[in-house]
Amino acid sequence: MVRDIDRRTFVTGAAAIGAAGLAGCTGNGNGNGNGNGDGNGDDSGNGNGNGGAGREVSLGVLMPITGDLGSLGGTIRDGALLVRDQLEDAGVDYDINIVEGDTQTDPTAGVSEANSMVNAGVPAVVGPAASNVNFQVVENVFIPNGVVGMSPSSTAPGVTDLDDDGYIFRTCPSDALQGQVMGEVARDRLEAETAATLFLNDDYGQALEAEFVSAFEEDGGTVLNQVSFEPEQPSYSPQLGDALDEDPDTLMVVGFPQSGIQLFRDYYSDYDTGVDIIVPDGLRDSDLPGEVGNDMENVIGTAPLSDGPGSDFFNESYEEAYDRSPGVFNGQAYDAAAVLILANIAAGDNDGTAIRDEIRNVANPDGEVVGPEDLPEAIEMVENGEEINYQGASSSVDFDDNGDMIAVAYEIFQFLDGGIETLDTLDFEAE
């Protein structure tokens, strides 16, 4: 059931044991297509048919293939690439040209790669992934150059309030919600009265930690210590010692896998008192226990869930293509690529502003519902000036005025038996 979250009432959905399968609507509303390829649609849903079949559709995919988030970035990228591969296999009459870039989980590298994409004429990009990279890229590259950015995983609350002229979107939810969810899990499921935090010293870590602290304290808990850390350090023993001083009931850790490997190795080597640990999506990596050398069964977490109308089709397609189950934010990347390609075709041109103006026309009601299994037909409908409503793998993919998702789902997961199991799911609709 989709519902608003009440800060004081945390309600979970039905338990679903097993690894989670993680990660519409052209504005040519009147259908009076002139077939001249000019794509004269506007965001009111009134425009012309496109007639642009056969042309190149350009899309960037800017992900952290290396660096602190590298172990997750490749699989997120693959979610986006799957859209192109499916369309090519279906024989659509467009050349889907994807330009890839590696941010290295580093803002400087991300800006450099983004500038290369702009110079190559890329009008829209899936990414970046990490919030500290996303802020630098969108503010210094995408917005000034009129390029659409759609991140599948930049969850920092500050993305909502960017002065972006409408160019920046995301298919993942804001951590303004995840902090509340984590606070409720710590208080209600773990029954913690005291907590400490250990968080990555960047936009993602700082913002999510602040949201957790606020939620936990508003629910009557006490936060004893708040300790930040830098990425990819040789040891995290000093930070662990500071955070775990005073014996908190739970430790909330925000980070990425490469740093997490060393952090958890240090914890289990020198600080393992059996304290309950809670983590967010950035540490949802099924390879982590093996890398750490511990089953990590005292670690529970929360993460955005791919639970859209097209999730079953996406999960099956992803596993068939890559011989592995999709992970965190993979479905969100698929949806971002699908929406940007549909908006490009609706716009009739590789132009960022025109694509921006078509995104809600291909993703929000009204229109005939289409999903991941219908993408070739959806492209033909858009080309013919028909209204569609894309509903995706991760959610219904409806954007609000800030470019955020209106409705999404979360999972509560735990590291068990050397992997990850989903304990509960939670659907919510933003107020």
PDB file of N, CA, C and O in Angstrom, residues 105-178:
ATOM      1  N   THR A 105      34.628   8.083  -8.372  1.00  0.00           N
ATOM      2  CA  THR A 105      34.080   8.519  -7.078  1.00  0.00           C
ATOM      3  C   THR A 105      34.805   9.767  -6.586  1.00  0.00           C
ATOM      4  O   THR A 105      34.998   9.963  -5.384  1.00  0.00           O
ATOM      5  N   ASP A 106      35.177  10.625  -7.516  1.00  0.00           N
ATOM      6  CA  ASP A 106      35.976  11.813  -7.207  1.00  0.00           C
ATOM      7  C   ASP A 106      35.385  13.014  -7.944  1.00  0.00           C
ATOM      8  O   ASP A 106      35.204  12.965  -9.169  1.00  0.00           O
ATOM      9  N   PRO A 107      35.081  14.110  -7.243  1.00  0.00           N
ATOM     10  CA  PRO A 107      34.462  15.260  -7.900  1.00  0.00           C
ATOM     11  C   PRO A 107      35.284  15.836  -9.048  1.00  0.00           C
ATOM     12  O   PRO A 107      34.730  16.204 -10.085  1.00  0.00           O
ATOM     13  N   THR A 108      36.595  15.912  -8.893  1.00  0.00           N
ATOM     14  CA  THR A 108      37.434  16.478  -9.949  1.00  0.00           C
ATOM     15  C   THR A 108      37.390  15.621 -11.204  1.00  0.00           C
ATOM     16  O   THR A 108      37.232  16.130 -12.326  1.00  0.00           O
ATOM     17  N   ALA A 109      37.522  14.317 -11.026  1.00  0.00           N
ATOM     18  CA  ALA A 109      37.440  13.412 -12.176  1.00  0.00           C
ATOM     19  C   ALA A 109      36.052  13.451 -12.795  1.00  0.00           C
ATOM     20  O   ALA A 109      35.902  13.391 -14.024  1.00  0.00           O
ATOM     21  N   GLY A 110      35.034  13.558 -11.952  1.00  0.00           N
ATOM     22  CA  GLY A 110      33.675  13.627 -12.456  1.00  0.00           C
ATOM     23  C   GLY A 110      33.432  14.854 -13.311  1.00  0.00           C
ATOM     24  O   GLY A 110      32.798  14.769 -14.377  1.00  0.00           O
ATOM     25  N   VAL A 111      33.924  15.994 -12.874  1.00  0.00           N
ATOM     26  CA  VAL A 111      33.781  17.223 -13.654  1.00  0.00           C
ATOM     27  C   VAL A 111      34.508  17.108 -14.979  1.00  0.00           C
ATOM     28  O   VAL A 111      34.002  17.527 -16.029  1.00  0.00           O
ATOM     29  N   SER A 112      35.702  16.514 -14.954  1.00  0.00           N
ATOM     30  CA  SER A 112      36.467  16.344 -16.194  1.00  0.00           C
ATOM     31  C   SER A 112      35.719  15.467 -17.187  1.00  0.00           C
ATOM     32  O   SER A 112      35.616  15.790 -18.379  1.00  0.00           O
ATOM     33  N   GLU A 113      35.178  14.337 -16.714  1.00  0.00           N
ATOM     34  CA  GLU A 113      34.433  13.435 -17.591  1.00  0.00           C
ATOM     35  C   GLU A 113      33.163  14.109 -18.104  1.00  0.00           C
ATOM     36  O   GLU A 113      32.782  13.930 -19.267  1.00  0.00           O
ATOM     37  N   ALA A 114      32.502  14.863 -17.245  1.00  0.00           N
ATOM     38  CA  ALA A 114      31.283  15.557 -17.668  1.00  0.00           C
ATOM     39  C   ALA A 114      31.581  16.592 -18.742  1.00  0.00           C
ATOM     40  O   ALA A 114      30.826  16.741 -19.717  1.00  0.00           O
ATOM     41  N   ASN A 115      32.674  17.320 -18.590  1.00  0.00           N
ATOM     42  CA  ASN A 115      33.055  18.289 -19.622  1.00  0.00           C
ATOM     43  C   ASN A 115      33.345  17.603 -20.952  1.00  0.00           C
ATOM     44  O   ASN A 115      33.001  18.131 -22.021  1.00  0.00           O
ATOM     45  N   SER A 116      33.955  16.435 -20.893  1.00  0.00           N
ATOM     46  CA  SER A 116      34.206  15.684 -22.126  1.00  0.00           C
ATOM     47  C   SER A 116      32.898  15.303 -22.806  1.00  0.00           C
ATOM     48  O   SER A 116      32.784  15.349 -24.038  1.00  0.00           O
ATOM     49  N   MET A 117      31.906  14.938 -22.017  1.00  0.00           N
ATOM     50  CA  MET A 117      30.599  14.602 -22.589  1.00  0.00           C
ATOM     51  C   MET A 117      29.947  15.817 -23.231  1.00  0.00           C
ATOM     52  O   MET A 117      29.367  15.727 -24.322  1.00  0.00           O
ATOM     53  N   VAL A 118      30.020  16.954 -22.555  1.00  0.00           N
ATOM     54  CA  VAL A 118      29.464  18.190 -23.127  1.00  0.00           C
ATOM     55  C   VAL A 118      30.153  18.516 -24.438  1.00  0.00           C
ATOM     56  O   VAL A 118      29.503  18.864 -25.438  1.00  0.00           O
ATOM     57  N   ASN A 119      31.468  18.399 -24.475  1.00  0.00           N
ATOM     58  CA  ASN A 119      32.220  18.693 -25.694  1.00  0.00           C
ATOM     59  C   ASN A 119      31.876  17.725 -26.826  1.00  0.00           C
ATOM     60  O   ASN A 119      32.008  18.073 -28.009  1.00  0.00           O
ATOM     61  N   ALA A 120      31.424  16.521 -26.455  1.00  0.00           N
ATOM     62  CA  ALA A 120      31.019  15.541 -27.451  1.00  0.00           C
ATOM     63  C   ALA A 120      29.562  15.717 -27.881  1.00  0.00           C
ATOM     64  O   ALA A 120      29.058  14.942 -28.697  1.00  0.00           O
ATOM     65  N   GLY A 121      28.890  16.723 -27.308  1.00  0.00           N
ATOM     66  CA  GLY A 121      27.516  17.003 -27.700  1.00  0.00           C
ATOM     67  C   GLY A 121      26.462  16.175 -27.006  1.00  0.00           C
ATOM     68  O   GLY A 121      25.319  16.097 -27.474  1.00  0.00           O
ATOM     69  N   VAL A 122      26.811  15.555 -25.883  1.00  0.00           N
ATOM     70  CA  VAL A 122      25.837  14.751 -25.147  1.00  0.00           C
ATOM     71  C   VAL A 122      24.824  15.683 -24.471  1.00  0.00           C
ATOM     72  O   VAL A 122      25.214  16.561 -23.704  1.00  0.00           O
ATOM     73  N   PRO A 123      23.513  15.485 -24.701  1.00  0.00           N
ATOM     74  CA  PRO A 123      22.517  16.413 -24.165  1.00  0.00           C
ATOM     75  C   PRO A 123      21.923  16.005 -22.824  1.00  0.00           C
ATOM     76  O   PRO A 123      21.283  16.820 -22.159  1.00  0.00           O
ATOM     77  N   ALA A 124      22.095  14.737 -22.428  1.00  0.00           N
ATOM     78  CA  ALA A 124      21.490  14.229 -21.200  1.00  0.00           C
ATOM     79  C   ALA A 124      22.331  13.078 -20.677  1.00  0.00           C
ATOM     80  O   ALA A 124      22.891  12.310 -21.455  1.00  0.00           O
ATOM     81  N   VAL A 125      22.392  12.954 -19.347  1.00  0.00           N
ATOM     82  CA  VAL A 125      23.304  11.992 -18.727  1.00  0.00           C
ATOM     83  C   VAL A 125      22.608  11.256 -17.590  1.00  0.00           C
ATOM     84  O   VAL A 125      21.957  11.882 -16.743  1.00  0.00           O
ATOM     85  N   VAL A 126      22.772   9.942 -17.558  1.00  0.00           N
ATOM     86  CA  VAL A 126      22.408   9.145 -16.392  1.00  0.00           C
ATOM     87  C   VAL A 126      23.570   9.235 -15.417  1.00  0.00           C
ATOM     88  O   VAL A 126      24.656   8.717 -15.677  1.00  0.00           O
ATOM     89  N   GLY A 127      23.364   9.906 -14.286  1.00  0.00           N
ATOM     90  CA  GLY A 127      24.417  10.096 -13.310  1.00  0.00           C
ATOM     91  C   GLY A 127      24.546  11.558 -12.926  1.00  0.00           C
ATOM     92  O   GLY A 127      23.750  12.396 -13.355  1.00  0.00           O
ATOM     93  N   PRO A 128      25.603  11.856 -12.136  1.00  0.00           N
ATOM     94  CA  PRO A 128      26.502  10.931 -11.462  1.00  0.00           C
ATOM     95  C   PRO A 128      25.814  10.163 -10.324  1.00  0.00           C
ATOM     96  O   PRO A 128      24.661  10.402 -10.013  1.00  0.00           O
ATOM     97  N   ALA A 129      26.599   9.272  -9.683  1.00  0.00           N
ATOM     98  CA  ALA A 129      26.042   8.410  -8.646  1.00  0.00           C
ATOM     99  C   ALA A 129      26.220   9.004  -7.253  1.00  0.00           C
ATOM    100  O   ALA A 129      25.247   9.225  -6.538  1.00  0.00           O
ATOM    101  N   ALA A 130      27.461   9.243  -6.852  1.00  0.00           N
ATOM    102  CA  ALA A 130      27.737   9.750  -5.507  1.00  0.00           C
ATOM    103  C   ALA A 130      27.338  11.218  -5.399  1.00  0.00           C
ATOM    104  O   ALA A 130      27.602  12.016  -6.306  1.00  0.00           O
ATOM    105  N   SER A 131      26.745  11.597  -4.276  1.00  0.00           N
ATOM    106  CA  SER A 131      26.226  12.956  -4.145  1.00  0.00           C
ATOM    107  C   SER A 131      27.319  14.014  -4.162  1.00  0.00           C
ATOM    108  O   SER A 131      27.130  15.099  -4.725  1.00  0.00           O
ATOM    109  N   ASN A 132      28.490  13.738  -3.556  1.00  0.00           N
ATOM    110  CA  ASN A 132      29.547  14.747  -3.573  1.00  0.00           C
ATOM    111  C   ASN A 132      30.033  15.014  -4.991  1.00  0.00           C
ATOM    112  O   ASN A 132      30.386  16.148  -5.340  1.00  0.00           O
ATOM    113  N   VAL A 133      30.013  13.992  -5.840  1.00  0.00           N
ATOM    114  CA  VAL A 133      30.368  14.179  -7.246  1.00  0.00           C
ATOM    115  C   VAL A 133      29.221  14.848  -7.994  1.00  0.00           C
ATOM    116  O   VAL A 133      29.433  15.752  -8.805  1.00  0.00           O
ATOM    117  N   ASN A 134      28.011  14.434  -7.703  1.00  0.00           N
ATOM    118  CA  ASN A 134      26.845  14.972  -8.402  1.00  0.00           C
ATOM    119  C   ASN A 134      26.741  16.481  -8.239  1.00  0.00           C
ATOM    120  O   ASN A 134      26.510  17.213  -9.212  1.00  0.00           O
ATOM    121  N   PHE A 135      26.905  16.984  -7.017  1.00  0.00           N
ATOM    122  CA  PHE A 135      26.794  18.419  -6.800  1.00  0.00           C
ATOM    123  C   PHE A 135      27.798  19.192  -7.651  1.00  0.00           C
ATOM    124  O   PHE A 135      27.451  20.201  -8.286  1.00  0.00           O
ATOM    125  N   GLN A 136      29.046  18.751  -7.674  1.00  0.00           N
ATOM    126  CA  GLN A 136      30.070  19.459  -8.434  1.00  0.00           C
ATOM    127  C   GLN A 136      29.801  19.393  -9.936  1.00  0.00           C
ATOM    128  O   GLN A 136      29.951  20.391 -10.655  1.00  0.00           O
ATOM    129  N   VAL A 137      29.382  18.232 -10.412  1.00  0.00           N
ATOM    130  CA  VAL A 137      29.153  18.061 -11.846  1.00  0.00           C
ATOM    131  C   VAL A 137      27.964  18.888 -12.313  1.00  0.00           C
ATOM    132  O   VAL A 137      28.037  19.592 -13.325  1.00  0.00           O
ATOM    133  N   VAL A 138      26.852  18.814 -11.586  1.00  0.00           N
ATOM    134  CA  VAL A 138      25.664  19.516 -12.084  1.00  0.00           C
ATOM    135  C   VAL A 138      25.816  21.029 -11.970  1.00  0.00           C
ATOM    136  O   VAL A 138      25.370  21.775 -12.858  1.00  0.00           O
ATOM    137  N   GLU A 139      26.458  21.502 -10.908  1.00  0.00           N
ATOM    138  CA  GLU A 139      26.582  22.947 -10.723  1.00  0.00           C
ATOM    139  C   GLU A 139      27.623  23.558 -11.655  1.00  0.00           C
ATOM    140  O   GLU A 139      27.461  24.706 -12.096  1.00  0.00           O
ATOM    141  N   ASN A 140      28.679  22.808 -11.955  1.00  0.00           N
ATOM    142  CA  ASN A 140      29.765  23.367 -12.766  1.00  0.00           C
ATOM    143  C   ASN A 140      29.708  22.997 -14.237  1.00  0.00           C
ATOM    144  O   ASN A 140      30.353  23.648 -15.063  1.00  0.00           O
ATOM    145  N   VAL A 141      28.938  21.959 -14.577  1.00  0.00           N
ATOM    146  CA  VAL A 141      28.934  21.488 -15.963  1.00  0.00           C
ATOM    147  C   VAL A 141      27.526  21.413 -16.543  1.00  0.00           C
ATOM    148  O   VAL A 141      27.220  22.069 -17.535  1.00  0.00           O
ATOM    149  N   PHE A 142      26.658  20.620 -15.944  1.00  0.00           N
ATOM    150  CA  PHE A 142      25.361  20.353 -16.566  1.00  0.00           C
ATOM    151  C   PHE A 142      24.482  21.595 -16.648  1.00  0.00           C
ATOM    152  O   PHE A 142      23.984  21.949 -17.722  1.00  0.00           O
ATOM    153  N   ILE A 143      24.257  22.249 -15.519  1.00  0.00           N
ATOM    154  CA  ILE A 143      23.342  23.395 -15.511  1.00  0.00           C
ATOM    155  C   ILE A 143      23.843  24.528 -16.405  1.00  0.00           C
ATOM    156  O   ILE A 143      23.084  25.056 -17.232  1.00  0.00           O
ATOM    157  N   PRO A 144      25.117  24.933 -16.307  1.00  0.00           N
ATOM    158  CA  PRO A 144      25.583  26.034 -17.180  1.00  0.00           C
ATOM    159  C   PRO A 144      25.514  25.704 -18.666  1.00  0.00           C
ATOM    160  O   PRO A 144      25.394  26.617 -19.497  1.00  0.00           O
ATOM    161  N   ASN A 145      25.581  24.417 -19.013  1.00  0.00           N
ATOM    162  CA  ASN A 145      25.595  24.018 -20.418  1.00  0.00           C
ATOM    163  C   ASN A 145      24.259  23.485 -20.909  1.00  0.00           C
ATOM    164  O   ASN A 145      24.167  22.987 -22.038  1.00  0.00           O
ATOM    165  N   GLY A 146      23.225  23.563 -20.074  1.00  0.00           N
ATOM    166  CA  GLY A 146      21.914  23.110 -20.502  1.00  0.00           C
ATOM    167  C   GLY A 146      21.838  21.622 -20.776  1.00  0.00           C
ATOM    168  O   GLY A 146      21.169  21.187 -21.722  1.00  0.00           O
ATOM    169  N   VAL A 147      22.525  20.830 -19.952  1.00  0.00           N
ATOM    170  CA  VAL A 147      22.520  19.371 -20.077  1.00  0.00           C
ATOM    171  C   VAL A 147      21.669  18.783 -18.961  1.00  0.00           C
ATOM    172  O   VAL A 147      21.792  19.185 -17.795  1.00  0.00           O
ATOM    173  N   VAL A 148      20.817  17.845 -19.287  1.00  0.00           N
ATOM    174  CA  VAL A 148      19.982  17.186 -18.289  1.00  0.00           C
ATOM    175  C   VAL A 148      20.806  16.151 -17.537  1.00  0.00           C
ATOM    176  O   VAL A 148      21.493  15.329 -18.143  1.00  0.00           O
ATOM    177  N   GLY A 149      20.733  16.185 -16.210  1.00  0.00           N
ATOM    178  CA  GLY A 149      21.335  15.154 -15.384  1.00  0.00           C
ATOM    179  C   GLY A 149      20.238  14.412 -14.644  1.00  0.00           C
ATOM    180  O   GLY A 149      19.357  15.028 -14.051  1.00  0.00           O
ATOM    181  N   MET A 150      20.293  13.084 -14.669  1.00  0.00           N
ATOM    182  CA  MET A 150      19.306  12.274 -13.953  1.00  0.00           C
ATOM    183  C   MET A 150      20.048  11.193 -13.182  1.00  0.00           C
ATOM    184  O   MET A 150      20.452  10.176 -13.746  1.00  0.00           O
ATOM    185  N   SER A 151      20.241  11.413 -11.886  1.00  0.00           N
ATOM    186  CA  SER A 151      21.004  10.463 -11.081  1.00  0.00           C
ATOM    187  C   SER A 151      20.105   9.348 -10.562  1.00  0.00           C
ATOM    188  O   SER A 151      19.011   9.609 -10.066  1.00  0.00           O
ATOM    189  N   PRO A 152      20.579   8.107 -10.648  1.00  0.00           N
ATOM    190  CA  PRO A 152      19.829   6.998 -10.057  1.00  0.00           C
ATOM    191  C   PRO A 152      20.137   6.783  -8.586  1.00  0.00           C
ATOM    192  O   PRO A 152      19.492   5.959  -7.940  1.00  0.00           O
ATOM    193  N   SER A 153      21.122   7.529  -8.041  1.00  0.00           N
ATOM    194  CA  SER A 153      21.588   7.172  -6.698  1.00  0.00           C
ATOM    195  C   SER A 153      22.120   8.337  -5.862  1.00  0.00           C
ATOM    196  O   SER A 153      22.591   8.113  -4.749  1.00  0.00           O
ATOM    197  N   SER A 154      22.032   9.562  -6.336  1.00  0.00           N
ATOM    198  CA  SER A 154      22.472  10.717  -5.550  1.00  0.00           C
ATOM    199  C   SER A 154      21.336  11.107  -4.612  1.00  0.00           C
ATOM    200  O   SER A 154      20.410  11.818  -4.988  1.00  0.00           O
ATOM    201  N   THR A 155      21.410  10.644  -3.371  1.00  0.00           N
ATOM    202  CA  THR A 155      20.278  10.741  -2.459  1.00  0.00           C
ATOM    203  C   THR A 155      20.340  11.941  -1.512  1.00  0.00           C
ATOM    204  O   THR A 155      19.432  12.127  -0.700  1.00  0.00           O
ATOM    205  N   ALA A 156      21.386  12.763  -1.578  1.00  0.00           N
ATOM    206  CA  ALA A 156      21.528  13.879  -0.643  1.00  0.00           C
ATOM    207  C   ALA A 156      20.318  14.807  -0.716  1.00  0.00           C
ATOM    208  O   ALA A 156      19.868  15.173  -1.805  1.00  0.00           O
ATOM    209  N   PRO A 157      19.761  15.218   0.427  1.00  0.00           N
ATOM    210  CA  PRO A 157      18.591  16.091   0.423  1.00  0.00           C
ATOM    211  C   PRO A 157      18.800  17.399  -0.329  1.00  0.00           C
ATOM    212  O   PRO A 157      17.849  17.945  -0.904  1.00  0.00           O
ATOM    213  N   GLY A 158      20.033  17.910  -0.362  1.00  0.00           N
ATOM    214  CA  GLY A 158      20.295  19.184  -1.009  1.00  0.00           C
ATOM    215  C   GLY A 158      20.034  19.200  -2.500  1.00  0.00           C
ATOM    216  O   GLY A 158      19.868  20.269  -3.095  1.00  0.00           O
ATOM    217  N   VAL A 159      19.967  18.033  -3.138  1.00  0.00           N
ATOM    218  CA  VAL A 159      19.673  17.978  -4.570  1.00  0.00           C
ATOM    219  C   VAL A 159      18.304  18.581  -4.856  1.00  0.00           C
ATOM    220  O   VAL A 159      18.083  19.224  -5.887  1.00  0.00           O
ATOM    221  N   THR A 160      17.385  18.407  -3.928  1.00  0.00           N
ATOM    222  CA  THR A 160      16.018  18.914  -4.110  1.00  0.00           C
ATOM    223  C   THR A 160      16.002  20.422  -4.330  1.00  0.00           C
ATOM    224  O   THR A 160      15.219  20.927  -5.137  1.00  0.00           O
ATOM    225  N   ASP A 161      16.858  21.130  -3.627  1.00  0.00           N
ATOM    226  CA  ASP A 161      16.800  22.589  -3.616  1.00  0.00           C
ATOM    227  C   ASP A 161      17.813  23.257  -4.542  1.00  0.00           C
ATOM    228  O   ASP A 161      18.034  24.465  -4.451  1.00  0.00           O
ATOM    229  N   LEU A 162      18.423  22.491  -5.441  1.00  0.00           N
ATOM    230  CA  LEU A 162      19.379  23.086  -6.377  1.00  0.00           C
ATOM    231  C   LEU A 162      18.705  24.150  -7.251  1.00  0.00           C
ATOM    232  O   LEU A 162      17.562  23.983  -7.690  1.00  0.00           O
ATOM    233  N   ASP A 163      19.427  25.214  -7.509  1.00  0.00           N
ATOM    234  CA  ASP A 163      18.968  26.228  -8.461  1.00  0.00           C
ATOM    235  C   ASP A 163      19.378  25.740  -9.852  1.00  0.00           C
ATOM    236  O   ASP A 163      20.405  26.140 -10.398  1.00  0.00           O
ATOM    237  N   ASP A 164      18.554  24.848 -10.423  1.00  0.00           N
ATOM    238  CA  ASP A 164      18.998  24.068 -11.577  1.00  0.00           C
ATOM    239  C   ASP A 164      18.261  24.381 -12.868  1.00  0.00           C
ATOM    240  O   ASP A 164      18.507  23.724 -13.892  1.00  0.00           O
ATOM    241  N   ASP A 165      17.348  25.350 -12.841  1.00  0.00           N
ATOM    242  CA  ASP A 165      16.579  25.701 -14.039  1.00  0.00           C
ATOM    243  C   ASP A 165      15.861  24.488 -14.625  1.00  0.00           C
ATOM    244  O   ASP A 165      15.617  24.418 -15.832  1.00  0.00           O
ATOM    245  N   GLY A 166      15.570  23.511 -13.774  1.00  0.00           N
ATOM    246  CA  GLY A 166      14.798  22.352 -14.202  1.00  0.00           C
ATOM    247  C   GLY A 166      15.578  21.264 -14.913  1.00  0.00           C
ATOM    248  O   GLY A 166      14.975  20.314 -15.419  1.00  0.00           O
ATOM    249  N   TYR A 167      16.911  21.341 -14.929  1.00  0.00           N
ATOM    250  CA  TYR A 167      17.703  20.364 -15.675  1.00  0.00           C
ATOM    251  C   TYR A 167      18.063  19.114 -14.867  1.00  0.00           C
ATOM    252  O   TYR A 167      18.523  18.134 -15.450  1.00  0.00           O
ATOM    253  N   ILE A 168      17.893  19.139 -13.542  1.00  0.00           N
ATOM    254  CA  ILE A 168      18.402  18.053 -12.707  1.00  0.00           C
ATOM    255  C   ILE A 168      17.253  17.246 -12.108  1.00  0.00           C
ATOM    256  O   ILE A 168      16.357  17.781 -11.455  1.00  0.00           O
ATOM    257  N   PHE A 169      17.321  15.933 -12.327  1.00  0.00           N
ATOM    258  CA  PHE A 169      16.321  14.990 -11.867  1.00  0.00           C
ATOM    259  C   PHE A 169      17.025  13.848 -11.140  1.00  0.00           C
ATOM    260  O   PHE A 169      18.236  13.708 -11.213  1.00  0.00           O
ATOM    261  N   ARG A 170      16.238  13.005 -10.477  1.00  0.00           N
ATOM    262  CA  ARG A 170      16.776  11.751  -9.944  1.00  0.00           C
ATOM    263  C   ARG A 170      15.647  10.735  -9.809  1.00  0.00           C
ATOM    264  O   ARG A 170      14.497  11.099  -9.551  1.00  0.00           O
ATOM    265  N   THR A 171      16.003   9.483 -10.008  1.00  0.00           N
ATOM    266  CA  THR A 171      15.041   8.395  -9.905  1.00  0.00           C
ATOM    267  C   THR A 171      15.135   7.677  -8.560  1.00  0.00           C
ATOM    268  O   THR A 171      14.409   6.709  -8.335  1.00  0.00           O
ATOM    269  N   CYS A 172      16.021   8.128  -7.692  1.00  0.00           N
ATOM    270  CA  CYS A 172      16.128   7.608  -6.329  1.00  0.00           C
ATOM    271  C   CYS A 172      15.474   8.597  -5.367  1.00  0.00           C
ATOM    272  O   CYS A 172      15.320   9.773  -5.691  1.00  0.00           O
ATOM    273  N   PRO A 173      15.099   8.138  -4.167  1.00  0.00           N
ATOM    274  CA  PRO A 173      14.520   9.053  -3.187  1.00  0.00           C
ATOM    275  C   PRO A 173      15.581   9.842  -2.437  1.00  0.00           C
ATOM    276  O   PRO A 173      16.758   9.484  -2.421  1.00  0.00           O
ATOM    277  N   SER A 174      15.152  10.903  -1.785  1.00  0.00           N
ATOM    278  CA  SER A 174      16.034  11.735  -0.973  1.00  0.00           C
ATOM    279  C   SER A 174      16.317  11.081   0.370  1.00  0.00           C
ATOM    280  O   SER A 174      15.457  10.414   0.950  1.00  0.00           O
ATOM    281  N   ASP A 175      17.520  11.323   0.888  1.00  0.00           N
ATOM    282  CA  ASP A 175      17.861  10.827   2.212  1.00  0.00           C
ATOM    283  C   ASP A 175      17.126  11.560   3.325  1.00  0.00           C
ATOM    284  O   ASP A 175      17.235  11.178   4.496  1.00  0.00           O
ATOM    285  N   ALA A 176      16.383  12.596   2.976  1.00  0.00           N
ATOM    286  CA  ALA A 176      15.511  13.206   3.977  1.00  0.00           C
ATOM    287  C   ALA A 176      14.540  12.170   4.511  1.00  0.00           C
ATOM    288  O   ALA A 176      14.145  12.204   5.675  1.00  0.00           O
ATOM    289  N   LEU A 177      14.170  11.220   3.658  1.00  0.00           N
ATOM    290  CA  LEU A 177      13.314  10.113   4.110  1.00  0.00           C
ATOM    291  C   LEU A 177      14.141   8.993   4.721  1.00  0.00           C
ATOM    292  O   LEU A 177      13.802   8.465   5.777  1.00  0.00           O
ATOM    293  N   GLN A 178      15.258   8.619   4.082  1.00  0.00           N
ATOM    294  CA  GLN A 178      16.009   7.462   4.569  1.00  0.00           C
ATOM    295  C   GLN A 178      16.515   7.680   5.988  1.00  0.00           C
ATOM    296  O   GLN A 178      16.556   6.737   6.787  1.00  0.00           O
TER     297      GLN A 178
END
